[in-house]
């Protein structure tokens, strides 16, 4: 069993409610210092990293992704689960709903996206998300859905990662749909690629909090996002608790 699991929290998940015995720490890396919390959830030791800072103040394009991933590696994390709030590109996705993505398309630019600026180093990135932890999250989500009335869930999806911090145009969402994206967010890349460079198993769980621009002829209403996020992140917390409880009982998969 892994001695330490990492959780990266995004918008709507800036605090890890239910983390027992939480203590704060600042971890220094070659790319900067990172504030984290250490604690326990259902018998599993956890390091929690709020992606946008404590309190949240760093926009997606300014996040120090290299420092974040390196800090988790240095802390001894054996795997990381990343929580994200996203919009839907696929019009059949409900709001709110939970998606465990299995692929990513990178539309970002100008971000520090590799640890290997000074040398030639290639990684296989055919399947960016760790399948073992993806399967654990899917199993936990299916279990939670059986007890949560109205919970919508999809066990695969292509995450389109945009630069931000602005939301997308209707034309951009239409293009992403043609590219094969199902959801759109701003933080999966280069986070998942950096984790792969450091051989850190990485799985994501996303909450769809709005329809993408132009889906159904609608514009994005920020007040509706807040309501969907609150409900969806409640499901995510239940899924993480179930996944960690199952893992504590025995790694299984």
XYZ file of C-alpha atoms in Angstrom:
253
model
C 0.000 0.000 0.000
C 1.240 3.503 -0.783
C 2.509 5.294 2.307
C 1.321 8.701 1.127
C -1.303 9.786 -1.408
C -1.501 13.307 -2.801
C -4.626 15.293 -3.614
C -4.454 18.487 -5.653
C -7.503 20.668 -5.100
C -8.696 23.246 -7.604
C -11.491 25.792 -7.774
C -14.245 24.723 -5.391
C -11.888 22.359 -3.574
C -9.461 24.779 -1.964
C -9.860 23.094 1.423
C -9.863 19.392 2.188
C -12.888 19.082 4.447
C -12.626 15.980 6.605
C -8.833 15.707 6.567
C -7.968 14.504 10.066
C -5.049 15.890 12.069
C -4.224 18.407 9.358
C -0.919 20.251 9.700
C 0.434 22.950 7.400
C 3.895 22.840 5.853
C 5.907 24.789 3.303
C 7.979 22.596 0.994
C 10.967 24.095 -0.809
C 11.887 22.967 -4.325
C 14.283 24.165 -7.009
C 11.288 25.897 -8.620
C 9.916 27.595 -5.518
C 8.147 26.841 -2.247
C 4.738 25.187 -2.011
C 2.193 25.301 0.820
C 0.578 21.954 1.616
C -1.326 20.158 4.341
C -0.547 16.733 5.746
C -3.264 14.652 7.353
C -5.191 11.403 7.251
C -8.382 10.272 5.548
C -9.898 6.904 6.448
C -6.571 5.407 7.432
C -4.620 6.780 4.471
C -1.868 9.365 4.907
C -2.574 12.341 2.637
C -0.716 15.404 1.424
C -3.119 18.054 0.138
C -1.976 20.776 -2.251
C -4.401 23.632 -3.056
C -3.546 24.402 -6.682
C -4.442 28.098 -6.528
C -2.789 28.724 -3.149
C -3.968 29.266 0.423
C -6.097 31.362 0.186
C -6.740 30.891 -3.546
C -5.125 33.762 -5.463
C -3.106 32.301 -8.359
C -4.834 32.113 -11.774
C -4.365 29.005 -13.938
C -1.742 30.473 -16.273
C 0.419 31.647 -13.341
C 0.456 28.408 -11.347
C 3.936 27.066 -10.596
C 3.183 23.568 -11.873
C 6.792 22.360 -11.689
C 7.124 23.352 -8.049
C 3.807 21.677 -7.243
C 4.676 18.332 -8.805
C 8.223 18.342 -7.448
C 6.963 19.122 -3.941
C 4.668 16.093 -4.036
C 7.509 13.894 -5.269
C 9.829 15.201 -2.554
C 7.126 14.614 0.068
C 7.120 10.943 -0.920
C 3.718 10.776 -2.603
C 3.090 7.498 -4.395
C 0.181 8.782 -6.492
C -1.791 11.976 -7.009
C -5.488 12.608 -7.553
C -6.237 15.991 -9.095
C -9.629 17.658 -8.652
C -10.766 20.144 -11.299
C -13.843 22.217 -12.103
C -14.653 22.132 -15.821
C -17.183 23.114 -18.439
C -18.917 20.743 -20.813
C -18.009 20.564 -24.486
C -20.254 17.545 -25.006
C -23.843 18.880 -24.881
C -25.087 15.579 -23.433
C -23.137 16.117 -20.207
C -25.372 17.333 -17.419
C -24.628 20.119 -14.955
C -23.414 19.252 -12.428
C -21.840 15.922 -13.250
C -18.639 14.056 -12.435
C -16.160 12.885 -15.070
C -13.027 10.763 -14.624
C -11.046 11.774 -17.734
C -8.875 9.324 -19.627
C -7.350 11.651 -22.248
C -6.219 15.261 -22.610
C -5.674 17.751 -25.436
C -3.375 20.679 -24.660
C -4.373 24.138 -25.942
C -2.150 26.068 -23.527
C 0.861 28.147 -24.511
C 3.828 29.723 -22.755
C 3.620 27.618 -19.598
C 6.747 26.041 -18.097
C 5.769 22.544 -19.145
C 8.801 20.291 -18.595
C 11.524 19.521 -16.081
C 13.952 18.869 -18.940
C 14.791 22.270 -20.415
C 18.524 21.536 -20.461
C 18.526 18.036 -21.928
C 16.732 15.834 -24.428
C 14.239 13.623 -22.620
C 11.076 12.096 -24.064
C 8.208 10.425 -22.192
C 5.475 8.137 -23.458
C 2.215 10.032 -23.064
C -0.158 7.788 -25.018
C -2.365 7.323 -21.976
C -1.771 10.354 -19.735
C -3.851 9.248 -16.751
C -2.870 6.337 -14.525
C -5.312 3.529 -15.250
C -5.030 1.858 -11.845
C -6.108 4.985 -10.010
C -8.630 5.871 -12.693
C -10.256 2.479 -12.099
C -10.332 3.091 -8.350
C -12.025 6.447 -8.822
C -14.541 4.971 -11.262
C -15.421 2.183 -8.820
C -15.792 4.672 -5.968
C -17.948 6.991 -8.086
C -20.231 4.141 -9.092
C -20.637 3.191 -5.434
C -21.427 6.769 -4.410
C -23.872 7.204 -7.294
C -25.888 4.261 -5.977
C -26.597 6.257 -2.803
C -26.639 9.840 -4.161
C -29.940 10.573 -5.877
C -29.466 12.533 -9.082
C -25.697 12.157 -9.300
C -24.537 12.180 -12.926
C -21.303 10.373 -13.754
C -19.204 9.507 -16.775
C -16.192 7.210 -16.470
C -14.207 8.495 -19.475
C -13.710 11.795 -21.232
C -11.246 13.942 -23.143
C -10.159 17.007 -21.154
C -9.355 20.033 -23.330
C -6.995 22.322 -21.417
C -7.115 26.020 -22.343
C -4.825 28.851 -21.304
C -7.278 30.907 -19.265
C -7.970 32.836 -17.202
C -10.826 33.940 -19.460
C -13.550 31.511 -20.443
C -13.757 30.309 -24.039
C -15.614 31.717 -27.038
C -18.440 29.769 -28.630
C -16.227 29.178 -31.681
C -13.446 27.762 -29.499
C -15.845 25.359 -27.812
C -17.192 24.272 -31.201
C -13.644 23.621 -32.405
C -12.846 21.611 -29.280
C -15.927 19.507 -29.885
C -14.716 18.746 -33.397
C -11.330 17.836 -31.927
C -12.988 15.240 -29.705
C -13.042 17.016 -26.340
C -15.827 16.317 -23.860
C -14.869 18.771 -21.100
C -12.837 21.971 -20.895
C -10.677 23.285 -18.074
C -7.518 25.293 -17.478
C -5.221 23.282 -15.211
C -4.699 19.680 -16.345
C -1.715 20.693 -18.457
C 1.161 20.721 -17.877
C 0.316 19.190 -14.495
C -0.344 15.656 -15.736
C 2.666 15.706 -18.092
C 5.008 16.860 -15.340
C 3.743 14.059 -13.118
C 4.540 11.596 -15.898
C 8.053 13.035 -16.223
C 8.554 12.344 -12.521
C 6.929 8.885 -12.836
C 4.203 9.913 -10.390
C 0.908 8.096 -11.108
C -1.746 10.739 -11.747
C -5.530 10.490 -12.018
C -8.077 13.254 -12.359
C -11.648 13.772 -11.262
C -13.608 16.664 -12.758
C -16.875 18.368 -11.880
C -18.834 19.835 -14.790
C -20.074 23.161 -13.420
C -21.347 24.810 -16.614
C -22.092 24.197 -20.269
C -19.339 25.505 -22.517
C -19.893 28.784 -24.340
C -22.520 28.489 -27.036
C -23.732 25.022 -26.007
C -27.474 25.143 -26.550
C -27.169 28.802 -27.525
C -26.498 29.752 -23.916
C -24.017 32.142 -22.320
C -22.148 31.221 -19.130
C -23.732 32.539 -15.908
C -21.250 32.702 -13.028
C -23.929 32.439 -10.314
C -25.114 29.136 -11.776
C -21.523 27.875 -11.761
C -21.291 28.426 -7.998
C -24.421 26.380 -7.296
C -23.313 23.515 -9.539
C -19.834 23.555 -8.046
C -21.107 23.285 -4.493
C -23.213 20.241 -5.309
C -20.642 18.560 -7.541
C -17.732 19.012 -5.155
C -19.847 17.382 -2.461
C -20.016 14.318 -4.680
C -16.254 14.455 -5.237
C -15.581 14.533 -1.506
C -17.767 11.455 -1.070
C -15.988 9.709 -3.960
C -12.549 10.442 -2.530
C -13.592 9.213 0.890
C -14.924 5.985 -0.634
C -11.817 5.494 -2.802
C -9.479 6.077 0.122
C -11.527 3.845 2.420
C -11.420 1.031 -0.142
C -7.692 1.568 -0.637
C -7.039 1.506 3.108
C -8.874 -1.817 3.345
C -6.584 -3.266 0.667
C -5.057 -1.826 -2.530
C -6.930 -4.327 -4.724
C -6.524 -3.050 -8.293
